């Protein structure tokens, strides 16, 4: 396998099975899972409702292709269209977030007859040729060759960079001015803005609420479409909202919305939602052989039904609120923690060295110590110095307390290692 496919931990971890919010390694050790395989086990491990739907469908037929009608696919498309907030919506299923964003870029550039795209600095949208071309995070963009001309704008990195010292209102105004300035420098029409409401790989950073509504006013002056990449932020993870874009609600829904990761609770299911005139603008055939297969859409339907019936968005808000409070209390006495941020069950812990600079070393160490404490967390940020906390949305209060205690122990050990003089 390629060298760029990296593993977590000094001693790689091999997982054998999971249940609820816990996973076990091959030696039988149990871990509380605060990462869900990169926000993908969204509901729970081995959720009986999803397992049953997958097993039953697998026993009937694994694959038919989109040449034939499939009840699960049609029903899931109808439910997602209704939930999306996009009027007269159409849904196209893919196998991944990358493929969903690639489809959204194809639609937007075809509809607008332009290959110019606005993207956010520090963003991540996938690994394909078109999606690395709109990925502002250099660590994840291995080539500058591109089918698109991309213009990067400010907005998601709130606490560092040239606008860090501004208030939220001033920050939004500065970003809108930057957007206008960038648009003023291009002689061609721009097709779309693609943006994550909360940047995932970028370290769970987000703009002030309302920034995309302010952007939307500018985009509308030019007819530029807005693609909201909800691959990490969708389905209620952020607690207050079902979609990340709703923190900018004054804008109304985006023109296109992409999803993947959590909807299949581990099955490879993604897709793009767009209003009919945008979705239907392609004048050639298009098909994703595996996109929306009967097994993945059966899983998606069972998962979505469970999520809505158990109000997991409300759970993310309540338990996530408690978890972030606990983590802020832990961080208060630890200079190695620069910031605890996030909303719902999407929480970032940014780490810095004694001189205040980003510390990837501290984050690497924190991963080792949390593992020792029986807790799995993720890592992200432009400098790989942010711990990413994104447990399954069924997380209980007791499990949140358990994870917060493990993080407290781990972060104290990191504090001592990076600055032995500081005795927390
Ligand atoms: N968009 C966002 C916001 C993501 O976080 C990711 C995956 N980390 C992708 C797109 C790409 O999804 P996938 O890995 O399923 O192709």
mmCIF file of C-alpha atoms in Angstrom, residues 8-381:
data_model
loop_
_atom_site.group_PDB
_atom_site.id
_atom_site.type_symbol
_atom_site.label_atom_id
_atom_site.label_comp_id
_atom_site.label_asym_id
_atom_site.label_seq_id
_atom_site.Cartn_x
_atom_site.Cartn_y
_atom_site.Cartn_z
ATOM 1 C CA UNK A 8 -2.428 6.499 13.660
ATOM 2 C CA UNK A 9 -0.190 5.726 16.679
ATOM 3 C CA UNK A 10 3.425 4.649 17.160
ATOM 4 C CA UNK A 11 2.206 1.060 17.414
ATOM 5 C CA UNK A 12 -0.643 0.721 14.900
ATOM 6 C CA UNK A 13 -3.991 -0.295 16.329
ATOM 7 C CA UNK A 14 -6.021 -3.154 14.868
ATOM 8 C CA UNK A 15 -9.705 -3.089 15.738
ATOM 9 C CA UNK A 16 -11.749 -6.242 15.734
ATOM 10 C CA UNK A 17 -15.313 -5.250 16.623
ATOM 11 C CA UNK A 18 -17.523 -2.585 18.133
ATOM 12 C CA UNK A 19 -20.767 -2.089 20.012
ATOM 13 C CA UNK A 20 -22.484 1.186 20.760
ATOM 14 C CA UNK A 21 -19.778 3.782 21.387
ATOM 15 C CA UNK A 22 -17.059 1.208 22.162
ATOM 16 C CA UNK A 23 -14.598 -0.712 20.003
ATOM 17 C CA UNK A 24 -12.236 -3.565 20.888
ATOM 18 C CA UNK A 25 -8.763 -4.251 19.520
ATOM 19 C CA UNK A 26 -7.539 -7.694 18.501
ATOM 20 C CA UNK A 27 -5.976 -8.168 21.944
ATOM 21 C CA UNK A 28 -9.338 -7.634 23.605
ATOM 22 C CA UNK A 29 -8.697 -4.126 24.911
ATOM 23 C CA UNK A 30 -11.748 -1.840 24.945
ATOM 24 C CA UNK A 31 -11.761 1.809 23.803
ATOM 25 C CA UNK A 32 -14.386 4.506 23.973
ATOM 26 C CA UNK A 33 -14.663 5.694 20.370
ATOM 27 C CA UNK A 34 -14.671 9.493 20.092
ATOM 28 C CA UNK A 35 -13.895 9.487 16.377
ATOM 29 C CA UNK A 36 -16.176 6.922 14.691
ATOM 30 C CA UNK A 37 -13.651 6.149 11.949
ATOM 31 C CA UNK A 38 -13.582 9.835 10.914
ATOM 32 C CA UNK A 39 -17.216 10.762 11.787
ATOM 33 C CA UNK A 40 -18.546 7.825 9.789
ATOM 34 C CA UNK A 41 -19.924 5.504 12.441
ATOM 35 C CA UNK A 42 -22.390 8.300 13.089
ATOM 36 C CA UNK A 43 -25.051 6.500 15.117
ATOM 37 C CA UNK A 44 -23.419 3.568 16.908
ATOM 38 C CA UNK A 45 -21.295 0.504 16.259
ATOM 39 C CA UNK A 46 -23.304 -2.615 15.455
ATOM 40 C CA UNK A 47 -26.597 -0.724 15.627
ATOM 41 C CA UNK A 48 -29.126 -3.608 15.399
ATOM 42 C CA UNK A 49 -31.495 -1.676 13.103
ATOM 43 C CA UNK A 50 -28.754 -1.005 10.529
ATOM 44 C CA UNK A 51 -27.181 -4.454 10.825
ATOM 45 C CA UNK A 52 -30.600 -6.044 10.218
ATOM 46 C CA UNK A 53 -31.312 -3.842 7.178
ATOM 47 C CA UNK A 54 -27.897 -4.665 5.689
ATOM 48 C CA UNK A 55 -28.143 -8.400 6.401
ATOM 49 C CA UNK A 56 -31.671 -8.699 5.029
ATOM 50 C CA UNK A 57 -30.831 -6.807 1.857
ATOM 51 C CA UNK A 58 -27.547 -8.685 1.428
ATOM 52 C CA UNK A 59 -29.520 -11.910 1.614
ATOM 53 C CA UNK A 60 -31.868 -10.728 -1.147
ATOM 54 C CA UNK A 61 -29.612 -9.025 -3.715
ATOM 55 C CA UNK A 62 -26.355 -7.067 -3.399
ATOM 56 C CA UNK A 63 -26.381 -5.096 -6.605
ATOM 57 C CA UNK A 64 -28.760 -4.194 -9.387
ATOM 58 C CA UNK A 65 -27.391 -0.847 -10.765
ATOM 59 C CA UNK A 66 -29.407 2.305 -11.321
ATOM 60 C CA UNK A 67 -30.771 0.797 -14.546
ATOM 61 C CA UNK A 68 -33.482 -0.807 -12.406
ATOM 62 C CA UNK A 69 -35.813 0.614 -9.801
ATOM 63 C CA UNK A 70 -34.898 0.101 -6.174
ATOM 64 C CA UNK A 71 -37.338 0.969 -3.411
ATOM 65 C CA UNK A 72 -34.663 1.887 -0.846
ATOM 66 C CA UNK A 73 -32.914 4.261 -3.188
ATOM 67 C CA UNK A 74 -36.077 6.088 -4.213
ATOM 68 C CA UNK A 75 -37.383 6.335 -0.657
ATOM 69 C CA UNK A 76 -34.059 7.579 0.698
ATOM 70 C CA UNK A 77 -33.776 10.151 -2.112
ATOM 71 C CA UNK A 78 -37.259 11.455 -1.309
ATOM 72 C CA UNK A 79 -36.497 11.741 2.393
ATOM 73 C CA UNK A 80 -33.159 13.479 1.849
ATOM 74 C CA UNK A 81 -34.703 15.855 -0.699
ATOM 75 C CA UNK A 82 -37.365 16.836 1.842
ATOM 76 C CA UNK A 83 -34.834 17.229 4.673
ATOM 77 C CA UNK A 84 -32.368 19.249 2.574
ATOM 78 C CA UNK A 85 -34.359 22.482 2.586
ATOM 79 C CA UNK A 86 -33.582 22.875 -1.128
ATOM 80 C CA UNK A 87 -36.754 23.535 -3.138
ATOM 81 C CA UNK A 88 -37.641 21.098 -5.925
ATOM 82 C CA UNK A 89 -34.607 19.030 -4.950
ATOM 83 C CA UNK A 90 -33.098 16.071 -6.790
ATOM 84 C CA UNK A 91 -30.669 13.609 -5.203
ATOM 85 C CA UNK A 92 -27.852 11.707 -6.903
ATOM 86 C CA UNK A 93 -26.161 8.953 -4.854
ATOM 87 C CA UNK A 94 -22.435 8.282 -4.909
ATOM 88 C CA UNK A 95 -20.074 6.024 -2.989
ATOM 89 C CA UNK A 96 -18.051 8.703 -1.178
ATOM 90 C CA UNK A 97 -17.746 12.346 -0.222
ATOM 91 C CA UNK A 98 -15.103 12.876 -2.867
ATOM 92 C CA UNK A 99 -17.406 11.577 -5.577
ATOM 93 C CA UNK A 100 -20.283 13.670 -4.218
ATOM 94 C CA UNK A 101 -18.198 16.858 -4.373
ATOM 95 C CA UNK A 102 -16.851 15.898 -7.787
ATOM 96 C CA UNK A 103 -20.451 15.559 -9.000
ATOM 97 C CA UNK A 104 -21.370 18.911 -7.438
ATOM 98 C CA UNK A 105 -18.420 20.588 -9.198
ATOM 99 C CA UNK A 106 -19.418 18.988 -12.502
ATOM 100 C CA UNK A 107 -22.990 20.233 -12.069
ATOM 101 C CA UNK A 108 -22.056 23.761 -11.000
ATOM 102 C CA UNK A 109 -19.419 24.273 -13.693
ATOM 103 C CA UNK A 110 -21.727 22.858 -16.388
ATOM 104 C CA UNK A 111 -24.715 24.910 -15.231
ATOM 105 C CA UNK A 112 -22.685 28.097 -15.090
ATOM 106 C CA UNK A 113 -20.467 27.288 -18.100
ATOM 107 C CA UNK A 114 -17.422 28.308 -16.094
ATOM 108 C CA UNK A 115 -14.516 26.449 -14.509
ATOM 109 C CA UNK A 116 -13.855 29.102 -11.872
ATOM 110 C CA UNK A 117 -14.575 28.072 -8.310
ATOM 111 C CA UNK A 118 -14.360 29.919 -5.010
ATOM 112 C CA UNK A 119 -13.163 27.810 -2.090
ATOM 113 C CA UNK A 120 -12.276 28.488 1.519
ATOM 114 C CA UNK A 121 -8.701 28.602 2.744
ATOM 115 C CA UNK A 122 -7.860 25.582 4.925
ATOM 116 C CA UNK A 123 -10.782 23.578 3.485
ATOM 117 C CA UNK A 124 -10.899 19.898 2.486
ATOM 118 C CA UNK A 125 -13.228 18.381 -0.089
ATOM 119 C CA UNK A 126 -11.769 15.006 -1.101
ATOM 120 C CA UNK A 127 -8.946 13.173 -2.789
ATOM 121 C CA UNK A 128 -9.832 13.139 -6.512
ATOM 122 C CA UNK A 129 -8.277 15.339 -9.184
ATOM 123 C CA UNK A 130 -11.129 17.860 -9.061
ATOM 124 C CA UNK A 131 -11.546 17.900 -5.282
ATOM 125 C CA UNK A 132 -7.869 18.343 -4.388
ATOM 126 C CA UNK A 133 -8.097 21.321 -6.737
ATOM 127 C CA UNK A 134 -10.530 23.031 -4.340
ATOM 128 C CA UNK A 135 -8.800 21.864 -1.165
ATOM 129 C CA UNK A 136 -7.111 24.812 0.513
ATOM 130 C CA UNK A 137 -5.258 22.676 3.037
ATOM 131 C CA UNK A 138 -1.844 22.135 1.412
ATOM 132 C CA UNK A 139 -1.156 18.996 3.449
ATOM 133 C CA UNK A 140 -4.008 17.285 1.557
ATOM 134 C CA UNK A 141 -3.496 18.729 -1.913
ATOM 135 C CA UNK A 142 -0.667 16.831 -3.606
ATOM 136 C CA UNK A 143 -0.834 18.590 -6.990
ATOM 137 C CA UNK A 144 -1.518 22.048 -8.305
ATOM 138 C CA UNK A 145 -2.588 20.692 -11.678
ATOM 139 C CA UNK A 146 -6.286 21.280 -11.980
ATOM 140 C CA UNK A 147 -9.326 21.182 -14.231
ATOM 141 C CA UNK A 148 -10.567 24.231 -12.294
ATOM 142 C CA UNK A 149 -9.337 27.709 -11.613
ATOM 143 C CA UNK A 150 -9.751 28.129 -7.887
ATOM 144 C CA UNK A 151 -9.880 31.376 -5.976
ATOM 145 C CA UNK A 152 -9.396 30.996 -2.225
ATOM 146 C CA UNK A 153 -11.148 33.305 0.201
ATOM 147 C CA UNK A 154 -10.985 33.936 3.949
ATOM 148 C CA UNK A 155 -13.659 32.964 6.415
ATOM 149 C CA UNK A 156 -13.200 29.700 8.306
ATOM 150 C CA UNK A 157 -10.008 30.239 10.260
ATOM 151 C CA UNK A 158 -11.198 32.535 12.988
ATOM 152 C CA UNK A 159 -8.404 32.663 15.563
ATOM 153 C CA UNK A 160 -5.259 32.932 13.454
ATOM 154 C CA UNK A 161 -4.296 34.757 10.274
ATOM 155 C CA UNK A 162 -4.579 38.440 9.412
ATOM 156 C CA UNK A 163 -8.158 38.912 10.721
ATOM 157 C CA UNK A 164 -7.730 37.036 14.005
ATOM 158 C CA UNK A 165 -7.882 40.128 16.200
ATOM 159 C CA UNK A 166 -11.231 41.341 14.843
ATOM 160 C CA UNK A 167 -14.640 40.974 16.464
ATOM 161 C CA UNK A 168 -17.075 38.558 14.797
ATOM 162 C CA UNK A 169 -18.857 41.408 13.007
ATOM 163 C CA UNK A 170 -15.620 42.983 11.816
ATOM 164 C CA UNK A 171 -14.309 39.565 10.784
ATOM 165 C CA UNK A 172 -17.379 38.889 8.629
ATOM 166 C CA UNK A 173 -17.141 42.371 7.063
ATOM 167 C CA UNK A 174 -13.444 41.821 6.296
ATOM 168 C CA UNK A 175 -14.166 38.433 4.683
ATOM 169 C CA UNK A 176 -16.992 39.875 2.595
ATOM 170 C CA UNK A 177 -14.637 42.661 1.460
ATOM 171 C CA UNK A 178 -12.034 40.022 0.598
ATOM 172 C CA UNK A 179 -14.629 38.063 -1.397
ATOM 173 C CA UNK A 180 -15.622 41.203 -3.313
ATOM 174 C CA UNK A 181 -11.975 42.004 -3.918
ATOM 175 C CA UNK A 182 -11.276 38.505 -5.310
ATOM 176 C CA UNK A 183 -14.346 38.661 -7.542
ATOM 177 C CA UNK A 184 -13.268 42.074 -8.765
ATOM 178 C CA UNK A 185 -10.017 40.594 -9.978
ATOM 179 C CA UNK A 186 -11.487 37.977 -12.268
ATOM 180 C CA UNK A 187 -12.793 38.847 -15.696
ATOM 181 C CA UNK A 188 -14.837 35.691 -16.029
ATOM 182 C CA UNK A 189 -18.000 34.446 -14.405
ATOM 183 C CA UNK A 190 -17.430 32.279 -11.356
ATOM 184 C CA UNK A 191 -19.413 29.021 -11.169
ATOM 185 C CA UNK A 192 -19.731 28.362 -7.449
ATOM 186 C CA UNK A 193 -18.445 28.707 -3.918
ATOM 187 C CA UNK A 194 -17.722 25.379 -2.223
ATOM 188 C CA UNK A 195 -17.443 25.466 1.562
ATOM 189 C CA UNK A 196 -17.693 23.299 4.669
ATOM 190 C CA UNK A 197 -19.861 25.017 7.300
ATOM 191 C CA UNK A 198 -17.413 23.717 9.919
ATOM 192 C CA UNK A 199 -14.061 22.667 8.489
ATOM 193 C CA UNK A 200 -13.411 19.032 9.392
ATOM 194 C CA UNK A 201 -9.904 18.068 8.304
ATOM 195 C CA UNK A 202 -9.015 21.733 8.883
ATOM 196 C CA UNK A 203 -9.419 21.226 12.638
ATOM 197 C CA UNK A 204 -13.125 21.870 13.369
ATOM 198 C CA UNK A 205 -12.850 25.585 12.683
ATOM 199 C CA UNK A 206 -15.832 27.619 11.580
ATOM 200 C CA UNK A 207 -16.750 31.166 10.644
ATOM 201 C CA UNK A 208 -18.957 33.355 12.820
ATOM 202 C CA UNK A 209 -22.616 32.400 12.377
ATOM 203 C CA UNK A 210 -24.100 34.316 9.480
ATOM 204 C CA UNK A 211 -20.920 34.621 7.411
ATOM 205 C CA UNK A 212 -22.303 32.491 4.588
ATOM 206 C CA UNK A 213 -25.512 34.525 4.595
ATOM 207 C CA UNK A 214 -23.376 37.636 4.061
ATOM 208 C CA UNK A 215 -21.414 35.813 1.351
ATOM 209 C CA UNK A 216 -24.677 34.723 -0.243
ATOM 210 C CA UNK A 217 -25.715 38.329 -0.871
ATOM 211 C CA UNK A 218 -22.514 38.885 -2.850
ATOM 212 C CA UNK A 219 -22.809 35.560 -4.697
ATOM 213 C CA UNK A 220 -26.397 36.382 -5.681
ATOM 214 C CA UNK A 221 -25.262 39.640 -7.314
ATOM 215 C CA UNK A 222 -23.233 37.488 -9.738
ATOM 216 C CA UNK A 223 -25.478 34.402 -10.011
ATOM 217 C CA UNK A 224 -22.755 32.310 -8.342
ATOM 218 C CA UNK A 225 -23.974 29.013 -6.857
ATOM 219 C CA UNK A 226 -23.277 27.914 -3.275
ATOM 220 C CA UNK A 227 -22.245 24.315 -2.594
ATOM 221 C CA UNK A 228 -22.423 23.362 1.085
ATOM 222 C CA UNK A 229 -20.164 20.393 1.810
ATOM 223 C CA UNK A 230 -22.033 18.705 4.656
ATOM 224 C CA UNK A 231 -19.948 15.523 4.607
ATOM 225 C CA UNK A 232 -18.986 16.062 8.263
ATOM 226 C CA UNK A 233 -21.602 18.541 9.485
ATOM 227 C CA UNK A 234 -24.821 16.915 8.292
ATOM 228 C CA UNK A 235 -27.612 14.981 10.029
ATOM 229 C CA UNK A 236 -27.617 16.921 13.308
ATOM 230 C CA UNK A 237 -24.016 16.437 14.410
ATOM 231 C CA UNK A 238 -23.649 20.133 15.217
ATOM 232 C CA UNK A 239 -26.562 19.875 17.661
ATOM 233 C CA UNK A 240 -28.253 23.189 17.087
ATOM 234 C CA UNK A 241 -28.935 22.458 13.441
ATOM 235 C CA UNK A 242 -29.662 19.513 11.184
ATOM 236 C CA UNK A 243 -27.327 20.936 8.511
ATOM 237 C CA UNK A 244 -24.279 23.075 9.089
ATOM 238 C CA UNK A 245 -25.549 25.712 6.633
ATOM 239 C CA UNK A 246 -28.445 26.476 8.984
ATOM 240 C CA UNK A 247 -26.081 28.456 11.238
ATOM 241 C CA UNK A 248 -26.272 30.931 8.347
ATOM 242 C CA UNK A 249 -30.009 30.532 7.948
ATOM 243 C CA UNK A 250 -30.734 34.032 6.685
ATOM 244 C CA UNK A 251 -29.182 32.940 3.405
ATOM 245 C CA UNK A 252 -31.816 30.253 2.839
ATOM 246 C CA UNK A 253 -30.592 26.835 1.668
ATOM 247 C CA UNK A 254 -27.534 26.388 -0.547
ATOM 248 C CA UNK A 255 -27.975 25.585 -4.241
ATOM 249 C CA UNK A 256 -26.165 22.282 -3.833
ATOM 250 C CA UNK A 257 -25.514 20.182 -0.760
ATOM 251 C CA UNK A 258 -23.154 17.204 -0.553
ATOM 252 C CA UNK A 259 -23.201 14.419 2.023
ATOM 253 C CA UNK A 260 -21.401 11.122 2.770
ATOM 254 C CA UNK A 261 -19.687 9.588 5.819
ATOM 255 C CA UNK A 262 -22.354 9.285 8.544
ATOM 256 C CA UNK A 263 -25.514 8.636 6.544
ATOM 257 C CA UNK A 264 -24.562 4.978 5.920
ATOM 258 C CA UNK A 265 -23.234 4.507 9.496
ATOM 259 C CA UNK A 266 -20.190 2.902 7.870
ATOM 260 C CA UNK A 267 -21.594 1.768 4.511
ATOM 261 C CA UNK A 268 -20.142 3.651 1.539
ATOM 262 C CA UNK A 269 -22.950 6.039 0.748
ATOM 263 C CA UNK A 270 -22.726 9.671 -0.335
ATOM 264 C CA UNK A 271 -24.537 12.015 -2.630
ATOM 265 C CA UNK A 272 -25.366 15.441 -3.923
ATOM 266 C CA UNK A 273 -28.644 17.351 -3.639
ATOM 267 C CA UNK A 274 -29.462 20.166 -6.046
ATOM 268 C CA UNK A 275 -32.538 21.924 -7.279
ATOM 269 C CA UNK A 276 -33.908 20.341 -10.444
ATOM 270 C CA UNK A 277 -32.641 22.880 -12.990
ATOM 271 C CA UNK A 278 -29.084 22.471 -11.695
ATOM 272 C CA UNK A 279 -29.201 18.675 -11.304
ATOM 273 C CA UNK A 280 -30.764 18.195 -14.713
ATOM 274 C CA UNK A 281 -28.401 20.505 -16.609
ATOM 275 C CA UNK A 282 -26.042 17.744 -17.803
ATOM 276 C CA UNK A 283 -26.597 16.978 -21.477
ATOM 277 C CA UNK A 284 -24.881 13.588 -21.477
ATOM 278 C CA UNK A 285 -25.508 10.350 -19.611
ATOM 279 C CA UNK A 286 -23.942 9.857 -16.207
ATOM 280 C CA UNK A 287 -23.960 6.871 -13.858
ATOM 281 C CA UNK A 288 -22.219 5.741 -10.674
ATOM 282 C CA UNK A 289 -22.158 1.941 -10.837
ATOM 283 C CA UNK A 290 -21.959 1.459 -7.080
ATOM 284 C CA UNK A 291 -23.626 4.755 -6.081
ATOM 285 C CA UNK A 292 -26.800 4.157 -4.079
ATOM 286 C CA UNK A 293 -26.607 0.363 -4.176
ATOM 287 C CA UNK A 294 -29.482 -1.539 -2.546
ATOM 288 C CA UNK A 295 -27.405 -2.520 0.495
ATOM 289 C CA UNK A 296 -26.020 0.953 1.169
ATOM 290 C CA UNK A 297 -29.364 2.700 0.718
ATOM 291 C CA UNK A 298 -31.114 0.102 2.907
ATOM 292 C CA UNK A 299 -28.517 0.931 5.578
ATOM 293 C CA UNK A 300 -28.984 4.673 4.989
ATOM 294 C CA UNK A 301 -32.748 4.429 5.364
ATOM 295 C CA UNK A 302 -32.553 2.396 8.581
ATOM 296 C CA UNK A 303 -29.914 4.750 9.958
ATOM 297 C CA UNK A 304 -31.801 7.924 9.058
ATOM 298 C CA UNK A 305 -35.026 6.533 10.538
ATOM 299 C CA UNK A 306 -33.234 5.695 13.797
ATOM 300 C CA UNK A 307 -31.551 9.098 13.890
ATOM 301 C CA UNK A 308 -34.834 10.987 13.482
ATOM 302 C CA UNK A 309 -36.934 8.763 15.755
ATOM 303 C CA UNK A 310 -34.397 9.048 18.588
ATOM 304 C CA UNK A 311 -33.752 12.772 18.109
ATOM 305 C CA UNK A 312 -30.002 12.283 17.902
ATOM 306 C CA UNK A 313 -29.614 15.923 16.912
ATOM 307 C CA UNK A 314 -31.085 16.843 20.309
ATOM 308 C CA UNK A 315 -28.738 14.336 21.953
ATOM 309 C CA UNK A 316 -25.760 15.878 20.136
ATOM 310 C CA UNK A 317 -26.817 19.291 21.424
ATOM 311 C CA UNK A 318 -27.319 18.181 25.030
ATOM 312 C CA UNK A 319 -24.445 15.727 25.491
ATOM 313 C CA UNK A 320 -22.131 17.735 23.225
ATOM 314 C CA UNK A 321 -22.878 20.855 25.294
ATOM 315 C CA UNK A 322 -21.930 19.037 28.473
ATOM 316 C CA UNK A 323 -18.784 17.558 26.908
ATOM 317 C CA UNK A 324 -17.491 20.903 25.648
ATOM 318 C CA UNK A 325 -18.112 22.425 29.091
ATOM 319 C CA UNK A 326 -16.092 19.653 30.756
ATOM 320 C CA UNK A 327 -13.292 20.024 28.215
ATOM 321 C CA UNK A 328 -13.148 23.790 28.670
ATOM 322 C CA UNK A 329 -12.818 23.266 32.416
ATOM 323 C CA UNK A 330 -9.966 20.778 31.828
ATOM 324 C CA UNK A 331 -8.248 23.189 29.422
ATOM 325 C CA UNK A 332 -8.469 26.168 31.764
ATOM 326 C CA UNK A 333 -5.439 25.013 33.744
ATOM 327 C CA UNK A 334 -3.368 23.794 30.805
ATOM 328 C CA UNK A 335 -1.403 26.270 28.667
ATOM 329 C CA UNK A 336 -0.804 23.536 26.072
ATOM 330 C CA UNK A 337 -4.489 23.880 25.102
ATOM 331 C CA UNK A 338 -4.861 26.979 22.973
ATOM 332 C CA UNK A 339 -8.570 26.622 22.322
ATOM 333 C CA UNK A 340 -11.522 24.260 22.828
ATOM 334 C CA UNK A 341 -14.080 24.962 20.116
ATOM 335 C CA UNK A 342 -16.977 23.416 18.287
ATOM 336 C CA UNK A 343 -20.663 22.736 18.550
ATOM 337 C CA UNK A 344 -22.716 19.640 19.249
ATOM 338 C CA UNK A 345 -20.605 16.505 18.960
ATOM 339 C CA UNK A 346 -17.958 18.134 16.779
ATOM 340 C CA UNK A 347 -15.314 19.482 19.169
ATOM 341 C CA UNK A 348 -11.759 20.568 18.429
ATOM 342 C CA UNK A 349 -8.937 20.949 20.959
ATOM 343 C CA UNK A 350 -6.134 23.057 19.511
ATOM 344 C CA UNK A 351 -2.706 22.491 21.044
ATOM 345 C CA UNK A 352 0.243 24.872 21.198
ATOM 346 C CA UNK A 353 3.807 24.741 22.471
ATOM 347 C CA UNK A 354 5.144 26.921 25.327
ATOM 348 C CA UNK A 355 5.782 29.769 22.844
ATOM 349 C CA UNK A 356 2.170 29.659 21.618
ATOM 350 C CA UNK A 357 3.019 28.205 18.201
ATOM 351 C CA UNK A 358 1.021 25.247 16.788
ATOM 352 C CA UNK A 359 2.306 21.987 18.253
ATOM 353 C CA UNK A 360 1.839 18.866 16.128
ATOM 354 C CA UNK A 361 4.165 17.116 18.598
ATOM 355 C CA UNK A 362 1.742 17.772 21.454
ATOM 356 C CA UNK A 363 -1.128 16.435 19.338
ATOM 357 C CA UNK A 364 0.821 13.278 18.452
ATOM 358 C CA UNK A 365 1.606 12.759 22.123
ATOM 359 C CA UNK A 366 -2.026 13.379 23.078
ATOM 360 C CA UNK A 367 -3.085 10.620 20.711
ATOM 361 C CA UNK A 368 -0.729 8.164 22.450
ATOM 362 C CA UNK A 369 -1.896 9.181 25.920
ATOM 363 C CA UNK A 370 -5.601 9.056 25.066
ATOM 364 C CA UNK A 371 -5.060 5.575 23.633
ATOM 365 C CA UNK A 372 -3.430 4.545 26.926
ATOM 366 C CA UNK A 373 -6.513 5.893 28.683
ATOM 367 C CA UNK A 374 -8.752 3.729 26.476
ATOM 368 C CA UNK A 375 -10.042 6.557 24.289
ATOM 369 C CA UNK A 376 -9.848 7.048 20.517
ATOM 370 C CA UNK A 377 -9.761 10.604 19.169
ATOM 371 C CA UNK A 378 -8.818 12.078 15.795
ATOM 372 C CA UNK A 379 -6.366 14.703 14.652
ATOM 373 C CA UNK A 380 -6.540 17.574 12.166
ATOM 374 C CA UNK A 381 -5.757 21.231 11.519
#
